[in-house]
PDB file of C-alpha atoms in Angstrom:
ATOM      1  CA  MET A   1     131.366 213.668 -51.151  1.00  0.00           C
ATOM      2  CA  GLU A   2     133.277 213.076 -47.894  1.00  0.00           C
ATOM      3  CA  ARG A   3     136.481 212.330 -49.827  1.00  0.00           C
ATOM      4  CA  ILE A   4     136.149 215.621 -51.692  1.00  0.00           C
ATOM      5  CA  LEU A   5     135.630 217.562 -48.446  1.00  0.00           C
ATOM      6  CA  GLU A   6     138.624 215.888 -46.820  1.00  0.00           C
ATOM      7  CA  ALA A   7     140.708 216.600 -49.913  1.00  0.00           C
ATOM      8  CA  GLY A   8     139.501 220.212 -49.923  1.00  0.00           C
ATOM      9  CA  GLU A   9     140.548 220.615 -46.305  1.00  0.00           C
ATOM     10  CA  GLN A  10     143.949 219.062 -47.029  1.00  0.00           C
ATOM     11  CA  VAL A  11     144.554 221.340 -50.023  1.00  0.00           C
ATOM     12  CA  LEU A  12     143.474 224.456 -48.093  1.00  0.00           C
ATOM     13  CA  THR A  13     145.791 223.443 -45.262  1.00  0.00           C
ATOM     14  CA  GLU A  14     148.757 222.914 -47.575  1.00  0.00           C
ATOM     15  CA  HIS A  15     148.203 225.695 -50.116  1.00  0.00           C
ATOM     16  CA  GLY A  16     145.731 228.180 -48.647  1.00  0.00           C
ATOM     17  CA  TYR A  17     142.827 229.570 -50.605  1.00  0.00           C
ATOM     18  CA  GLU A  18     144.944 231.157 -53.337  1.00  0.00           C
ATOM     19  CA  GLY A  19     146.856 227.938 -54.008  1.00  0.00           C
ATOM     20  CA  ALA A  20     143.804 225.703 -53.871  1.00  0.00           C
ATOM     21  CA  SER A  21     142.399 224.515 -57.170  1.00  0.00           C
ATOM     22  CA  THR A  22     139.832 221.971 -58.227  1.00  0.00           C
ATOM     23  CA  SER A  23     142.640 220.033 -59.935  1.00  0.00           C
ATOM     24  CA  ARG A  24     144.575 219.771 -56.660  1.00  0.00           C
ATOM     25  CA  MET A  25     141.419 218.820 -54.783  1.00  0.00           C
ATOM     26  CA  ALA A  26     140.482 216.179 -57.350  1.00  0.00           C
ATOM     27  CA  THR A  27     143.977 214.698 -57.214  1.00  0.00           C
ATOM     28  CA  ALA A  28     143.943 214.655 -53.396  1.00  0.00           C
ATOM     29  CA  ALA A  29     140.523 212.951 -53.470  1.00  0.00           C
ATOM     30  CA  GLY A  30     141.693 210.400 -56.041  1.00  0.00           C
ATOM     31  CA  LEU A  31     139.123 211.604 -58.569  1.00  0.00           C
ATOM     32  CA  SER A  32     139.163 213.097 -62.011  1.00  0.00           C
ATOM     33  CA  PRO A  33     138.232 216.790 -62.211  1.00  0.00           C
ATOM     34  CA  GLY A  34     135.121 215.768 -64.143  1.00  0.00           C
ATOM     35  CA  SER A  35     133.992 213.508 -61.304  1.00  0.00           C
ATOM     36  CA  LEU A  36     134.568 216.314 -58.808  1.00  0.00           C
ATOM     37  CA  TYR A  37     132.355 218.657 -60.846  1.00  0.00           C
ATOM     38  CA  GLN A  38     129.476 216.175 -60.519  1.00  0.00           C
ATOM     39  CA  TYR A  39     129.353 217.126 -56.826  1.00  0.00           C
ATOM     40  CA  PHE A  40     130.540 220.735 -56.785  1.00  0.00           C
ATOM     41  CA  PRO A  41     130.324 223.288 -59.607  1.00  0.00           C
ATOM     42  CA  HIS A  42     133.542 225.144 -58.694  1.00  0.00           C
ATOM     43  CA  LYS A  43     136.324 225.657 -56.158  1.00  0.00           C
ATOM     44  CA  ASP A  44     134.387 228.134 -54.016  1.00  0.00           C
ATOM     45  CA  ALA A  45     131.542 225.646 -53.529  1.00  0.00           C
ATOM     46  CA  ILE A  46     134.012 223.101 -52.168  1.00  0.00           C
ATOM     47  CA  VAL A  47     135.735 225.662 -49.961  1.00  0.00           C
ATOM     48  CA  SER A  48     132.361 226.793 -48.584  1.00  0.00           C
ATOM     49  CA  ALA A  49     131.368 223.213 -47.785  1.00  0.00           C
ATOM     50  CA  VAL A  50     134.748 222.524 -46.136  1.00  0.00           C
ATOM     51  CA  LEU A  51     134.493 225.655 -44.001  1.00  0.00           C
ATOM     52  CA  GLU A  52     130.893 224.894 -43.017  1.00  0.00           C
ATOM     53  CA  ARG A  53     131.942 221.430 -41.856  1.00  0.00           C
ATOM     54  CA  TYR A  54     134.839 222.968 -39.918  1.00  0.00           C
ATOM     55  CA  SER A  55     132.484 225.480 -38.296  1.00  0.00           C
ATOM     56  CA  ASP A  56     130.124 222.666 -37.298  1.00  0.00           C
ATOM     57  CA  ARG A  57     133.025 220.848 -35.594  1.00  0.00           C
ATOM     58  CA  LEU A  58     134.000 224.011 -33.705  1.00  0.00           C
ATOM     59  CA  VAL A  59     130.472 224.602 -32.463  1.00  0.00           C
ATOM     60  CA  ALA A  60     130.140 220.939 -31.479  1.00  0.00           C
ATOM     61  CA  GLY A  61     133.353 221.167 -29.439  1.00  0.00           C
ATOM     62  CA  VAL A  62     132.288 224.329 -27.624  1.00  0.00           C
ATOM     63  CA  THR A  63     128.803 222.899 -27.060  1.00  0.00           C
ATOM     64  CA  ALA A  64     130.227 219.682 -25.628  1.00  0.00           C
ATOM     65  CA  ARG A  65     132.528 221.681 -23.332  1.00  0.00           C
ATOM     66  CA  MET A  66     129.729 223.898 -21.995  1.00  0.00           C
ATOM     67  CA  THR A  67     126.846 221.425 -21.849  1.00  0.00           C
ATOM     68  CA  GLY A  68     126.026 220.398 -18.320  1.00  0.00           C
ATOM     69  CA  GLN A  69     128.874 222.503 -16.907  1.00  0.00           C
ATOM     70  CA  PHE A  70     127.063 225.729 -16.015  1.00  0.00           C
ATOM     71  CA  GLU A  71     127.316 224.989 -12.292  1.00  0.00           C
ATOM     72  CA  GLN A  72     131.120 225.082 -12.373  1.00  0.00           C
ATOM     73  CA  PRO A  73     132.803 228.232 -11.065  1.00  0.00           C
ATOM     74  CA  ALA A  74     132.883 230.877 -13.788  1.00  0.00           C
ATOM     75  CA  PRO A  75     136.708 231.034 -14.067  1.00  0.00           C
ATOM     76  CA  VAL A  76     136.888 227.262 -14.568  1.00  0.00           C
ATOM     77  CA  LEU A  77     134.160 227.054 -17.200  1.00  0.00           C
ATOM     78  CA  VAL A  78     135.230 230.189 -19.055  1.00  0.00           C
ATOM     79  CA  ARG A  79     138.868 229.096 -19.274  1.00  0.00           C
ATOM     80  CA  ALA A  80     137.950 225.546 -20.329  1.00  0.00           C
ATOM     81  CA  THR A  81     135.582 226.875 -23.000  1.00  0.00           C
ATOM     82  CA  LEU A  82     138.178 229.332 -24.282  1.00  0.00           C
ATOM     83  CA  ALA A  83     140.764 226.525 -24.393  1.00  0.00           C
ATOM     84  CA  THR A  84     138.353 224.390 -26.427  1.00  0.00           C
ATOM     85  CA  LEU A  85     137.824 227.232 -28.884  1.00  0.00           C
ATOM     86  CA  LEU A  86     141.565 227.918 -29.083  1.00  0.00           C
ATOM     87  CA  ASP A  87     142.262 224.236 -29.746  1.00  0.00           C
ATOM     88  CA  GLY A  88     139.575 224.108 -32.428  1.00  0.00           C
ATOM     89  CA  LEU A  89     140.883 227.201 -34.178  1.00  0.00           C
ATOM     90  CA  ASP A  90     144.520 226.117 -33.899  1.00  0.00           C
ATOM     91  CA  VAL A  91     144.814 224.739 -37.404  1.00  0.00           C
ATOM     92  CA  GLU A  92     147.472 225.432 -40.012  1.00  0.00           C
ATOM     93  CA  PRO A  93     147.611 229.186 -40.750  1.00  0.00           C
ATOM     94  CA  PRO A  94     146.743 228.796 -44.473  1.00  0.00           C
ATOM     95  CA  PHE A  95     143.521 226.988 -43.529  1.00  0.00           C
ATOM     96  CA  LEU A  96     142.646 229.485 -40.778  1.00  0.00           C
ATOM     97  CA  ARG A  97     143.274 232.397 -43.171  1.00  0.00           C
ATOM     98  CA  ALA A  98     141.005 230.745 -45.736  1.00  0.00           C
ATOM     99  CA  ALA A  99     138.325 230.409 -43.057  1.00  0.00           C
ATOM    100  CA  VAL A 100     138.477 233.966 -41.729  1.00  0.00           C
ATOM    101  CA  VAL A 101     139.444 235.917 -44.856  1.00  0.00           C
ATOM    102  CA  HIS A 102     137.889 234.071 -47.775  1.00  0.00           C
ATOM    103  CA  GLY A 103     135.040 232.195 -46.077  1.00  0.00           C
ATOM    104  CA  PRO A 104     132.954 235.311 -45.342  1.00  0.00           C
ATOM    105  CA  ARG A 105     133.460 236.542 -48.905  1.00  0.00           C
ATOM    106  CA  LEU A 106     132.280 233.259 -50.411  1.00  0.00           C
ATOM    107  CA  ASP A 107     128.902 233.191 -48.715  1.00  0.00           C
ATOM    108  CA  ASP A 108     128.489 236.841 -47.737  1.00  0.00           C
ATOM    109  CA  GLY A 109     129.456 235.941 -44.173  1.00  0.00           C
ATOM    110  CA  ARG A 110     126.518 233.558 -43.632  1.00  0.00           C
ATOM    111  CA  ALA A 111     128.568 230.659 -42.200  1.00  0.00           C
ATOM    112  CA  LEU A 112     130.473 232.978 -39.871  1.00  0.00           C
ATOM    113  CA  ARG A 113     127.227 234.511 -38.616  1.00  0.00           C
ATOM    114  CA  VAL A 114     125.746 231.044 -38.071  1.00  0.00           C
ATOM    115  CA  PHE A 115     128.838 230.048 -36.074  1.00  0.00           C
ATOM    116  CA  GLU A 116     128.756 233.250 -34.007  1.00  0.00           C
ATOM    117  CA  ASP A 117     125.017 232.951 -33.421  1.00  0.00           C
ATOM    118  CA  ARG A 118     125.233 229.322 -32.304  1.00  0.00           C
ATOM    119  CA  VAL A 119     128.076 230.035 -29.892  1.00  0.00           C
ATOM    120  CA  GLY A 120     126.292 233.231 -28.838  1.00  0.00           C
ATOM    121  CA  GLU A 121     123.209 231.214 -27.866  1.00  0.00           C
ATOM    122  CA  LEU A 122     125.357 229.059 -25.578  1.00  0.00           C
ATOM    123  CA  VAL A 123     126.998 232.115 -24.032  1.00  0.00           C
ATOM    124  CA  LEU A 124     123.611 233.772 -23.536  1.00  0.00           C
ATOM    125  CA  ALA A 125     122.258 230.637 -21.855  1.00  0.00           C
ATOM    126  CA  TYR A 126     125.252 230.608 -19.520  1.00  0.00           C
ATOM    127  CA  LEU A 127     124.952 234.319 -18.739  1.00  0.00           C
ATOM    128  CA  THR A 128     121.256 233.872 -18.015  1.00  0.00           C
ATOM    129  CA  THR A 129     122.017 231.196 -15.416  1.00  0.00           C
ATOM    130  CA  ARG A 130     124.527 233.550 -13.759  1.00  0.00           C
ATOM    131  CA  ARG A 131     122.441 236.738 -13.965  1.00  0.00           C
ATOM    132  CA  ALA A 132     122.749 237.557 -10.244  1.00  0.00           C
ATOM    133  CA  GLU A 133     126.573 237.684 -10.516  1.00  0.00           C
ATOM    134  CA  LEU A 134     126.722 239.879 -13.613  1.00  0.00           C
ATOM    135  CA  ARG A 135     126.642 243.531 -14.529  1.00  0.00           C
ATOM    136  CA  THR A 136     123.138 244.876 -14.834  1.00  0.00           C
ATOM    137  CA  ASP A 137     123.955 247.838 -17.091  1.00  0.00           C
ATOM    138  CA  VAL A 138     124.376 245.717 -20.232  1.00  0.00           C
ATOM    139  CA  PRO A 139     121.513 243.557 -21.555  1.00  0.00           C
ATOM    140  CA  LEU A 140     122.583 239.921 -21.731  1.00  0.00           C
ATOM    141  CA  PRO A 141     122.094 239.550 -25.506  1.00  0.00           C
ATOM    142  CA  GLU A 142     124.412 242.529 -26.041  1.00  0.00           C
ATOM    143  CA  ALA A 143     126.968 241.099 -23.635  1.00  0.00           C
ATOM    144  CA  ALA A 144     126.876 237.719 -25.407  1.00  0.00           C
ATOM    145  CA  TRP A 145     127.333 239.415 -28.786  1.00  0.00           C
ATOM    146  CA  MET A 146     130.313 241.432 -27.531  1.00  0.00           C
ATOM    147  CA  LEU A 147     131.942 238.447 -25.840  1.00  0.00           C
ATOM    148  CA  VAL A 148     131.677 236.085 -28.801  1.00  0.00           C
ATOM    149  CA  ARG A 149     133.139 238.532 -31.276  1.00  0.00           C
ATOM    150  CA  THR A 150     135.874 239.793 -28.952  1.00  0.00           C
ATOM    151  CA  VAL A 151     137.027 236.290 -28.043  1.00  0.00           C
ATOM    152  CA  GLU A 152     136.809 235.147 -31.659  1.00  0.00           C
ATOM    153  CA  HIS A 153     138.865 238.070 -32.941  1.00  0.00           C
ATOM    154  CA  LEU A 154     141.561 237.861 -30.273  1.00  0.00           C
ATOM    155  CA  THR A 155     141.874 234.100 -30.637  1.00  0.00           C
ATOM    156  CA  VAL A 156     142.192 234.261 -34.422  1.00  0.00           C
ATOM    157  CA  ARG A 157     144.747 237.084 -34.212  1.00  0.00           C
ATOM    158  CA  TYR A 158     146.724 235.151 -31.577  1.00  0.00           C
ATOM    159  CA  LEU A 159     146.877 232.103 -33.827  1.00  0.00           C
ATOM    160  CA  LEU A 160     147.725 233.987 -37.006  1.00  0.00           C
ATOM    161  CA  ASP A 161     150.180 236.500 -35.512  1.00  0.00           C
ATOM    162  CA  ARG A 162     151.853 234.013 -33.154  1.00  0.00           C
ATOM    163  CA  PRO A 163     152.953 236.715 -30.675  1.00  0.00           C
ATOM    164  CA  PRO A 164     155.551 235.768 -28.030  1.00  0.00           C
ATOM    165  CA  ILE A 165     152.818 235.069 -25.480  1.00  0.00           C
ATOM    166  CA  PRO A 166     152.716 231.522 -24.112  1.00  0.00           C
ATOM    167  CA  ARG A 167     149.419 229.732 -24.698  1.00  0.00           C
ATOM    168  CA  ASP A 168     148.643 229.410 -20.973  1.00  0.00           C
ATOM    169  CA  ARG A 169     149.294 233.121 -20.466  1.00  0.00           C
ATOM    170  CA  PHE A 170     147.050 233.999 -23.411  1.00  0.00           C
ATOM    171  CA  LEU A 171     144.264 231.824 -21.985  1.00  0.00           C
ATOM    172  CA  ALA A 172     144.675 233.333 -18.524  1.00  0.00           C
ATOM    173  CA  GLU A 173     144.537 236.889 -19.890  1.00  0.00           C
ATOM    174  CA  LEU A 174     141.587 236.169 -22.167  1.00  0.00           C
ATOM    175  CA  THR A 175     139.746 234.542 -19.256  1.00  0.00           C
ATOM    176  CA  GLN A 176     140.398 237.650 -17.125  1.00  0.00           C
ATOM    177  CA  LEU A 177     139.256 239.927 -19.922  1.00  0.00           C
ATOM    178  CA  THR A 178     136.059 237.927 -20.352  1.00  0.00           C
ATOM    179  CA  LEU A 179     135.269 237.712 -16.653  1.00  0.00           C
ATOM    180  CA  GLY A 180     136.131 241.376 -16.125  1.00  0.00           C
ATOM    181  CA  TYR A 181     133.634 242.396 -18.777  1.00  0.00           C
ATOM    182  CA  ILE A 182     130.676 240.435 -17.440  1.00  0.00           C
ATOM    183  CA  ARG A 183     131.118 240.563 -13.680  1.00  0.00           C
ATOM    184  CA  THR A 184     129.994 243.298 -11.346  1.00  0.00           C
ATOM    185  CA  ALA A 185     132.693 245.421  -9.762  1.00  0.00           C
ATOM    186  CA  GLY A 186     133.711 244.493  -6.257  1.00  0.00           C
TER     187      GLY A 186
END
């Protein structure tokens, strides 16, 4: 099973979703197509499993970065967390496109929602510990929802579009955007 998932990730990375096939995945895994079908009924089942595993790794990285760090100054923790997310999403463009374009179609967006909800819970926990420093006009669950989706979208677009913005500058601006949204004026 692990060999098939690794092969699926390799094929998505090299060929994207459109170029991925069960034949290519079987070859990359060193299996016959028939053996592959004993584990997965079709290409989309493999792609879904690969993307779920990738999502789990992303959440684990963000969780590890944030866990036990809530006492750090907000700019330090926010930037470090954003850098962890950026690093985790910085995969080959064909794989990232498969994750953000085809992944939600394959499972009706369930894996993406699970990812966003898990990261959102971490953000909400952090915001709750910093309540006295934050805007009071937006309920914290709403703020967490907005932050997760804004950061996710901008990070994905940055990685796919590759604008002429240096990585450090992008992180600095995204950190400012994030902090500006949640902090009180003054």
